[in-house]
Short mmCIF file of C-alpha atoms in Angstrom, two decimals:
data_model
loop_
_atom_site.label_atom_id
_atom_site.label_comp_id
_atom_site.label_asym_id
_atom_site.label_seq_id
_atom_site.Cartn_x
_atom_site.Cartn_y
_atom_site.Cartn_z
CA MET A 1 -9.37 -35.46 -40.86
CA TYR A 2 -9.19 -35.55 -36.85
CA CYS A 3 -5.81 -36.22 -36.87
CA PHE A 4 -4.92 -33.81 -39.37
CA ARG A 5 -6.86 -31.43 -37.24
CA ILE A 6 -5.06 -32.31 -34.17
CA LYS A 7 -1.82 -31.67 -35.65
CA ARG A 8 -2.72 -28.43 -37.67
CA LEU A 9 -3.62 -27.32 -33.88
CA LEU A 10 -0.58 -28.34 -32.33
CA ALA A 11 1.66 -26.80 -35.10
CA ILE A 12 -0.36 -23.51 -34.28
CA ALA A 13 0.93 -23.67 -30.33
CA VAL A 14 4.02 -24.53 -31.10
CA THR A 15 4.27 -21.12 -33.26
CA LEU A 16 2.40 -19.43 -30.40
CA LEU A 17 4.59 -20.76 -27.93
CA SER A 18 7.56 -19.86 -29.46
CA LEU A 19 6.58 -16.49 -29.90
CA LEU A 20 5.56 -15.89 -26.72
CA THR A 21 9.19 -17.33 -25.66
CA GLY A 22 11.11 -15.23 -27.70
CA CYS A 23 9.47 -11.57 -26.92
CA SER A 24 10.71 -9.87 -23.97
CA LEU A 25 8.03 -9.06 -22.11
CA PRO A 26 8.31 -5.65 -20.10
CA GLN A 27 9.60 -6.38 -16.82
CA VAL A 28 7.97 -4.17 -13.55
CA THR A 29 9.05 -3.97 -10.43
CA ALA A 30 7.05 -3.62 -7.12
CA GLU A 31 8.96 0.11 -6.80
CA GLN A 32 7.64 0.82 -10.17
CA ARG A 33 4.58 -0.37 -9.17
CA ILE A 34 3.80 1.83 -6.14
CA PHE A 35 5.62 5.22 -7.37
CA LEU A 36 5.25 7.57 -10.25
CA ASN A 37 7.65 8.09 -12.72
CA LEU A 38 9.07 11.61 -11.68
CA SER A 39 11.68 13.72 -12.18
CA LEU A 40 13.16 17.09 -11.55
CA ASP A 41 15.06 19.72 -13.53
CA TYR A 42 16.48 22.79 -11.61
CA LEU A 43 15.86 26.51 -13.69
CA GLY A 44 16.60 28.59 -11.35
CA GLU A 45 16.53 30.96 -8.26
CA TYR A 46 15.07 34.75 -7.05
CA GLN A 47 15.43 35.91 -3.93
CA LEU A 48 13.13 38.58 -2.66
CA PRO A 49 14.44 42.04 -1.71
CA LYS A 50 13.94 42.62 2.00
CA MET A 51 10.71 44.99 1.58
CA LYS A 52 7.75 46.19 3.77
CA TYR A 53 4.02 45.98 2.43
CA LYS A 54 1.56 47.87 3.74
CA ASP A 55 3.16 48.69 6.68
CA THR A 56 4.31 44.77 7.24
CA PRO A 57 7.87 43.18 7.10
CA VAL A 58 7.20 40.57 4.26
CA GLY A 59 9.59 37.78 5.69
CA GLY A 60 9.04 34.37 7.48
CA LEU A 61 7.33 32.97 4.29
CA SER A 62 7.08 29.75 5.05
CA ALA A 63 3.77 28.41 2.76
CA LEU A 64 2.57 28.67 -0.33
CA ALA A 65 -0.55 27.60 -2.55
CA TYR A 66 -1.01 28.41 -6.27
CA ASP A 67 -4.62 29.54 -7.59
CA ARG A 68 -4.75 28.66 -10.91
CA ALA A 69 -7.73 30.18 -11.65
CA ARG A 70 -6.59 33.74 -11.39
CA ASP A 71 -2.66 32.84 -11.80
CA ARG A 72 -1.46 33.59 -8.27
CA PHE A 73 -0.06 32.55 -4.92
CA TYR A 74 -1.07 33.07 -1.38
CA VAL A 75 2.15 32.87 0.73
CA LEU A 76 1.96 32.61 4.38
CA SER A 77 4.37 34.31 6.87
CA ASP A 78 4.74 32.83 9.93
CA ASP A 79 4.54 36.24 11.77
CA ARG A 80 2.93 35.42 15.03
CA SER A 81 1.54 38.75 15.38
CA GLN A 82 4.53 39.97 16.71
CA LEU A 83 5.83 42.13 13.71
CA ALA A 84 2.71 42.65 12.44
CA PRO A 85 -0.55 41.09 12.81
CA ALA A 86 -0.94 37.47 11.25
CA ARG A 87 -1.01 37.18 6.98
CA PHE A 88 -0.55 36.15 4.39
CA TYR A 89 -0.03 37.64 0.87
CA THR A 90 -1.19 37.85 -2.72
CA PHE A 91 2.04 37.33 -5.04
CA LYS A 92 2.68 37.10 -9.06
CA LEU A 93 5.44 35.40 -9.97
CA ALA A 94 6.81 35.70 -13.57
CA LEU A 95 8.48 32.49 -14.92
CA ASN A 96 9.51 31.08 -17.51
CA GLU A 97 11.91 27.88 -18.60
CA THR A 98 15.16 30.13 -17.54
CA GLY A 99 13.87 30.84 -14.01
CA ILE A 100 11.82 33.52 -12.03
CA GLN A 101 12.02 36.62 -13.22
CA ASN A 102 10.09 38.58 -11.14
CA ALA A 103 7.74 38.16 -8.17
CA GLU A 104 5.30 41.19 -7.02
CA ILE A 105 3.17 41.36 -4.15
CA GLU A 106 -0.37 42.64 -4.84
CA ASN A 107 -1.88 42.54 -1.30
CA VAL A 108 -2.18 41.09 2.46
CA THR A 109 -4.67 39.55 4.03
CA PHE A 110 -4.98 39.04 8.32
CA LEU A 111 -6.26 36.47 9.50
CA LYS A 112 -8.92 36.85 11.91
CA THR A 113 -10.94 34.99 14.72
CA GLU A 114 -14.40 34.03 14.48
CA ASP A 115 -15.02 37.30 16.23
CA ASN A 116 -13.70 39.18 13.14
CA GLN A 117 -10.69 40.32 15.15
CA THR A 118 -6.59 39.91 13.72
CA TYR A 119 -5.18 37.11 16.05
CA PRO A 120 -3.21 38.94 19.58
CA LYS A 121 0.69 37.94 19.59
CA ALA A 122 1.66 34.47 20.36
CA LYS A 123 -1.71 33.07 20.10
CA LEU A 124 -0.99 31.42 16.41
CA ASP A 125 2.54 29.94 14.54
CA PRO A 126 1.60 29.81 10.90
CA GLU A 127 3.16 27.56 9.09
CA GLY A 128 0.95 25.90 6.02
CA ILE A 129 -1.50 26.96 3.77
CA ALA A 130 -4.12 25.30 0.97
CA LEU A 131 -6.35 26.46 -1.04
CA THR A 132 -9.85 24.97 -1.41
CA PRO A 133 -12.14 26.11 -4.70
CA GLN A 134 -14.74 27.03 -2.46
CA GLN A 135 -12.30 30.53 -1.56
CA THR A 136 -11.38 29.65 1.71
CA VAL A 137 -7.59 28.33 2.86
CA PHE A 138 -6.66 26.11 5.86
CA ILE A 139 -3.91 27.48 7.80
CA SER A 140 -2.01 24.99 10.11
CA SER A 141 -0.58 26.42 13.04
CA GLU A 142 2.53 24.38 14.04
CA GLY A 143 1.77 24.53 18.17
CA VAL A 144 4.88 26.33 20.38
CA THR A 145 4.15 24.51 23.99
CA LYS A 146 7.21 26.32 25.48
CA GLU A 147 5.03 29.51 25.02
CA GLY A 148 1.52 28.09 24.98
CA ILE A 149 0.43 28.19 21.49
CA PRO A 150 -1.71 25.45 20.03
CA PRO A 151 -1.67 23.37 17.29
CA PHE A 152 -4.74 23.84 15.03
CA LEU A 153 -5.96 23.01 11.79
CA ARG A 154 -8.78 26.05 10.96
CA GLU A 155 -10.08 27.21 7.61
CA PHE A 156 -10.11 30.87 6.57
CA ASP A 157 -11.98 33.12 3.94
CA LEU A 158 -10.09 33.92 1.09
CA GLN A 159 -10.70 37.50 1.02
CA THR A 160 -11.68 38.72 4.71
CA GLY A 161 -8.88 36.35 6.25
CA GLN A 162 -11.95 35.60 8.65
CA GLN A 163 -12.08 32.07 10.38
CA LYS A 164 -14.65 29.95 9.52
CA SER A 165 -13.94 26.56 10.47
CA SER A 166 -11.78 24.80 12.79
CA LEU A 167 -10.72 20.98 12.91
CA PRO A 168 -10.80 18.42 15.72
CA ILE A 169 -7.17 17.17 16.96
CA PRO A 170 -6.58 14.22 18.42
CA GLU A 171 -5.09 14.98 22.43
CA ARG A 172 -2.52 12.66 21.81
CA TYR A 173 -1.02 15.72 19.86
CA ILE A 174 -1.83 17.95 22.69
CA ALA A 175 0.94 18.63 25.10
CA ALA A 176 0.65 16.95 28.65
CA THR A 177 -1.27 18.77 31.73
CA THR A 178 -0.52 17.78 35.23
CA ASP A 179 -3.19 15.59 35.18
CA ASP A 180 -1.77 13.56 32.57
CA LYS A 181 0.43 10.42 33.68
CA GLU A 182 2.97 10.45 31.08
CA GLU A 183 4.70 13.37 28.86
CA LYS A 184 2.40 13.48 25.44
CA GLY A 185 1.79 15.68 22.57
CA ILE A 186 3.92 17.38 20.11
CA GLN A 187 7.79 18.78 20.60
CA ASP A 188 8.31 22.61 21.20
CA ASN A 189 7.90 23.99 17.71
CA LEU A 190 7.53 20.57 15.97
CA GLY A 191 4.27 20.41 14.75
CA PHE A 192 1.63 20.79 12.02
CA GLU A 193 4.74 22.07 9.48
CA ALA A 194 2.86 20.12 6.27
CA LEU A 195 -0.13 20.95 4.88
CA THR A 196 -1.65 19.72 1.63
CA LEU A 197 -4.93 19.25 -0.10
CA ASN A 198 -5.85 16.88 -2.84
CA PRO A 199 -6.29 18.10 -6.28
CA THR A 200 -9.49 19.24 -6.89
CA GLY A 201 -11.35 21.42 -9.64
CA THR A 202 -10.52 25.34 -9.68
CA VAL A 203 -14.77 25.72 -9.37
CA PRO A 204 -16.41 23.91 -6.02
CA ALA A 205 -18.47 20.57 -6.99
CA LYS A 206 -21.42 20.64 -5.33
CA GLY A 207 -20.94 18.08 -2.64
CA GLU A 208 -17.37 17.30 -3.95
CA PRO A 209 -15.56 16.32 -0.49
CA ILE A 210 -11.97 17.47 0.37
CA ARG A 211 -9.21 15.41 1.85
CA LEU A 212 -6.67 17.47 3.94
CA PHE A 213 -3.77 16.01 4.91
CA THR A 214 -1.13 17.50 7.42
CA ALA A 215 2.27 15.82 8.99
CA THR A 216 4.12 16.44 12.69
CA GLU A 217 7.68 17.94 11.65
CA SER A 218 9.25 15.57 13.90
CA ALA A 219 7.67 12.09 15.97
CA LEU A 220 5.43 13.29 19.07
CA ILE A 221 6.72 13.24 22.44
CA GLN A 222 5.62 9.78 23.11
CA ASP A 223 7.11 8.21 20.11
CA LEU A 224 10.96 9.19 20.63
CA ASP A 225 12.85 6.44 20.75
CA PRO A 226 15.88 6.63 23.30
CA PRO A 227 19.56 7.58 22.28
CA ALA A 228 21.07 5.00 20.41
CA LYS A 229 24.69 4.11 20.39
CA ASP A 230 26.45 1.19 18.09
CA GLU A 231 29.07 -1.23 19.12
CA GLN A 232 31.48 1.22 19.56
CA GLY A 233 29.92 3.39 21.46
CA ASN A 234 29.10 6.16 19.11
CA PRO A 235 25.47 7.34 18.43
CA LYS A 236 23.27 5.40 15.99
CA PRO A 237 21.48 7.50 13.12
CA GLN A 238 18.26 8.56 14.79
CA ILE A 239 15.07 8.03 12.73
CA ASN A 240 12.00 10.19 13.73
CA LYS A 241 8.48 8.92 13.33
CA CYS A 242 6.86 11.65 12.31
CA ARG A 243 2.40 10.66 11.83
CA LEU A 244 0.50 11.61 8.83
CA LEU A 245 -3.04 12.96 9.17
CA HIS A 246 -5.89 12.18 6.99
CA TYR A 247 -9.47 14.25 7.27
CA TYR A 248 -12.15 13.60 5.32
CA ILE A 249 -14.09 17.23 4.65
CA GLY A 250 -17.88 16.56 3.23
CA ASP A 251 -20.96 17.50 4.07
CA GLY A 252 -20.68 16.29 7.79
CA PRO A 253 -18.65 17.21 10.17
CA PRO A 254 -15.27 17.06 9.51
CA VAL A 255 -13.38 13.81 10.26
CA LEU A 256 -10.05 12.35 10.40
CA ILE A 257 -10.40 8.90 9.30
CA ALA A 258 -6.57 7.90 8.81
CA GLU A 259 -2.85 8.52 10.73
CA HIS A 260 0.25 7.34 9.05
CA VAL A 261 3.80 6.44 10.08
CA TYR A 262 6.05 9.14 7.82
CA PRO A 263 9.98 7.53 8.75
CA LEU A 264 12.18 11.09 8.36
CA ALA A 265 15.05 10.12 6.90
CA PRO A 266 17.64 9.65 9.85
CA THR A 267 19.56 13.20 11.17
CA PRO A 268 22.21 14.10 9.94
CA GLU A 269 25.40 14.15 11.82
CA GLY A 270 25.72 17.65 13.66
CA ALA A 271 22.36 18.70 12.66
CA LEU A 272 20.73 21.28 14.93
CA ALA A 273 17.49 20.63 13.07
CA HIS A 274 16.06 18.14 11.03
CA GLY A 275 12.24 17.91 10.11
CA LEU A 276 8.82 17.39 7.34
CA THR A 277 8.68 20.95 6.17
CA GLU A 278 6.47 20.29 3.40
CA LEU A 279 3.90 17.97 1.88
CA LEU A 280 2.27 18.09 -1.60
CA ALA A 281 -0.38 15.81 -2.73
CA LEU A 282 -0.03 14.80 -6.55
CA ASP A 283 -3.13 13.12 -7.21
CA GLN A 284 -5.82 11.50 -5.16
CA ALA A 285 -4.19 7.75 -5.42
CA GLY A 286 -2.17 8.64 -2.35
CA HIS A 287 1.03 9.88 -3.94
CA PHE A 288 2.67 12.84 -2.47
CA LEU A 289 5.83 14.78 -2.64
CA SER A 290 7.59 15.62 0.97
CA LEU A 291 10.33 18.15 1.53
CA GLU A 292 12.45 17.63 4.39
CA ARG A 293 15.12 20.15 5.90
CA SER A 294 18.27 20.12 7.77
CA PHE A 295 20.07 22.77 9.37
CA LEU A 296 23.65 22.19 9.72
CA GLY A 297 24.38 25.56 11.63
CA LEU A 298 27.65 26.57 10.03
CA ALA A 299 27.79 24.18 7.49
CA GLY A 300 24.33 25.84 5.74
CA VAL A 301 21.23 24.31 5.00
CA GLN A 302 20.80 21.05 3.41
CA ALA A 303 17.03 19.89 2.10
CA LYS A 304 15.87 16.64 -0.28
CA VAL A 305 12.83 16.21 -2.04
CA TYR A 306 10.84 13.14 -1.90
CA GLN A 307 8.07 10.64 -3.92
CA ILE A 308 6.15 8.90 -1.02
CA ALA A 309 2.93 6.83 -1.36
CA THR A 310 0.58 6.37 1.17
CA GLY A 311 -1.01 3.04 -0.27
CA GLY A 312 -0.97 -0.07 2.07
CA ALA A 313 0.15 1.91 5.00
CA THR A 314 -1.07 1.16 8.70
CA ASP A 315 -3.38 3.32 9.86
CA THR A 316 -1.73 4.26 13.36
CA SER A 317 -4.29 6.28 15.01
CA ARG A 318 -5.38 3.73 17.52
CA VAL A 319 -1.58 3.50 18.44
CA VAL A 320 -0.91 5.07 21.76
CA SER A 321 3.20 4.84 21.35
CA LEU A 322 5.65 4.22 18.08
CA LYS A 323 8.75 3.86 19.93
CA GLY A 324 10.75 0.95 19.09
CA GLU A 325 10.68 -1.19 15.96
CA LEU A 326 7.66 -0.88 13.69
CA SER A 327 6.76 -4.28 14.02
CA GLY A 328 2.90 -5.33 11.96
CA ILE A 329 3.01 -1.04 11.07
CA GLN A 330 4.00 -0.44 7.76
CA PRO A 331 5.06 3.14 6.96
CA VAL A 332 4.37 5.50 4.49
CA LYS A 333 6.56 4.16 1.50
CA LYS A 334 9.36 6.75 0.69
CA LYS A 335 11.81 7.53 -2.65
CA LEU A 336 14.34 9.98 -3.05
CA LEU A 337 13.68 12.13 -5.74
CA PHE A 338 16.12 15.11 -5.68
CA ASP A 339 18.81 15.84 -3.51
CA LEU A 340 19.01 19.78 -3.33
CA SER A 341 22.75 19.60 -2.99
CA GLU A 342 23.11 18.85 -6.12
CA ILE A 343 21.85 22.79 -7.64
CA GLY A 344 24.94 24.15 -6.31
CA ILE A 345 23.96 26.84 -4.65
CA PRO A 346 23.74 28.33 -1.02
CA LEU A 347 20.32 27.10 0.38
CA ASP A 348 18.43 29.14 2.91
CA ASN A 349 15.58 27.52 5.32
CA LEU A 350 13.41 25.61 2.90
CA GLU A 351 9.78 25.61 4.35
CA ALA A 352 7.44 25.65 1.09
CA MET A 353 6.37 24.10 -1.69
CA ALA A 354 3.74 24.09 -4.31
CA LEU A 355 2.81 23.37 -8.11
CA GLY A 356 2.93 26.42 -9.80
CA PRO A 357 1.59 27.28 -13.47
CA ARG A 358 2.48 25.19 -16.68
CA LEU A 359 5.96 26.47 -18.11
CA PRO A 360 6.03 27.56 -22.06
CA ASP A 361 6.60 23.96 -23.08
CA GLY A 362 3.48 22.72 -21.32
CA SER A 363 5.49 21.19 -18.34
CA GLN A 364 4.49 21.48 -14.79
CA SER A 365 6.66 24.11 -12.33
CA LEU A 366 7.32 23.21 -8.76
CA ILE A 367 8.41 25.76 -6.86
CA LEU A 368 10.11 25.97 -3.17
CA LEU A 369 10.37 28.70 -0.82
CA SER A 370 13.02 29.76 1.84
CA ASP A 371 11.58 31.70 5.68
CA ASP A 372 14.19 34.34 6.42
CA ASN A 373 13.15 33.82 10.10
CA PHE A 374 12.94 37.48 9.51
CA GLN A 375 16.83 38.02 9.83
CA GLU A 376 18.98 40.18 7.68
CA GLN A 377 21.84 37.23 6.69
CA GLN A 378 18.77 35.01 5.59
CA VAL A 379 17.63 35.61 2.34
CA THR A 380 13.71 34.67 0.72
CA GLN A 381 14.61 32.14 -1.92
CA PHE A 382 12.31 31.11 -4.46
CA LEU A 383 13.45 27.93 -6.46
CA LEU A 384 12.01 26.61 -9.83
CA PHE A 385 11.60 23.32 -11.01
CA LYS A 386 10.09 21.55 -13.97
CA LEU A 387 8.46 18.36 -12.68
CA LYS A 388 7.79 15.55 -15.23
CA THR A 389 6.10 12.63 -15.01
CA GLU A 390 4.60 9.62 -16.55
CA ARG A 391 3.21 6.71 -15.14
CA GLN A 392 4.26 3.29 -15.12
CA SER A 393 2.38 0.98 -16.72
CA ALA A 394 1.67 -2.50 -15.09
CA THR A 395 1.13 -5.70 -16.88
#
């Protein structure tokens, strides 16, 4: 009897083993465990005509944030209060699956100091904007060292534009003074270009913290590697190391809780400018989109959208310099999502990126925007994409 039971159990075990070995279990790569399964479909372009709105030139549009509750976009001008007071506009975009049909300006809001005064000339360089559920916007000032414009991260009232708070900026980001032994700080006009918040609800939740992320457009001065050449004496591609900052904003004072290395793609040959112009948080798990833009002079503009993941990245907030090999330091992980050269149209100075409303088929829209630098020969260019996402299942 016992022998019969043992034989029966063995038969069952052999059957199960054959079933398992005969099945083709899904193979999940390390990349699939790190990144979301995303794709972008290009839908169309809309060029905003040159115009004025309430005596302000509409140009220099360098950042945008979407208000899902109102179905409106807040679009930041990088005017340093030189053509009109520093400001952001409220836009209504009409879009569908064939592109953006129209862009209408409904309001302009001037940024104001804590004393409720508009900013004087050359006291800020606004480059990033992010909307909070508390009906405020965070604005980043990039910093222009040659003109004495400091980098900052400040919060403003959505309706009045008055400053409400300011985030602490680590000393390593501030330009060197005569008392400093070595050069440090952001490079001129290469500071806090990118700005995003972790996704939150449209209604403020009591005690719900905000996580704010910003990054330098290029490396800090103390992180720059000297130019290198290959064996033939030709310049080697330069990979600049941006710093990505993670702030926690809760009931107490705001705190910088982490900083990571964001490695820029190698500078394209002949590029006059190359940098990280925008970040976009996708979820609470450290997944982002990033926008890198290169200006190649007469050859035009190149731009690429990457997916990045911060999970596992080393906190570099105590690393004085990132020169040389990053021994023991894990940067954020990157994966090319879309090369905009594939859409087959001339690109302008793309600096802004935001998720927009749902498209008629229920899919998520993504909008990129260019800064025309207030130049007649440049354009304000809205590009509409469909963002398709499906999380990879890991077993």
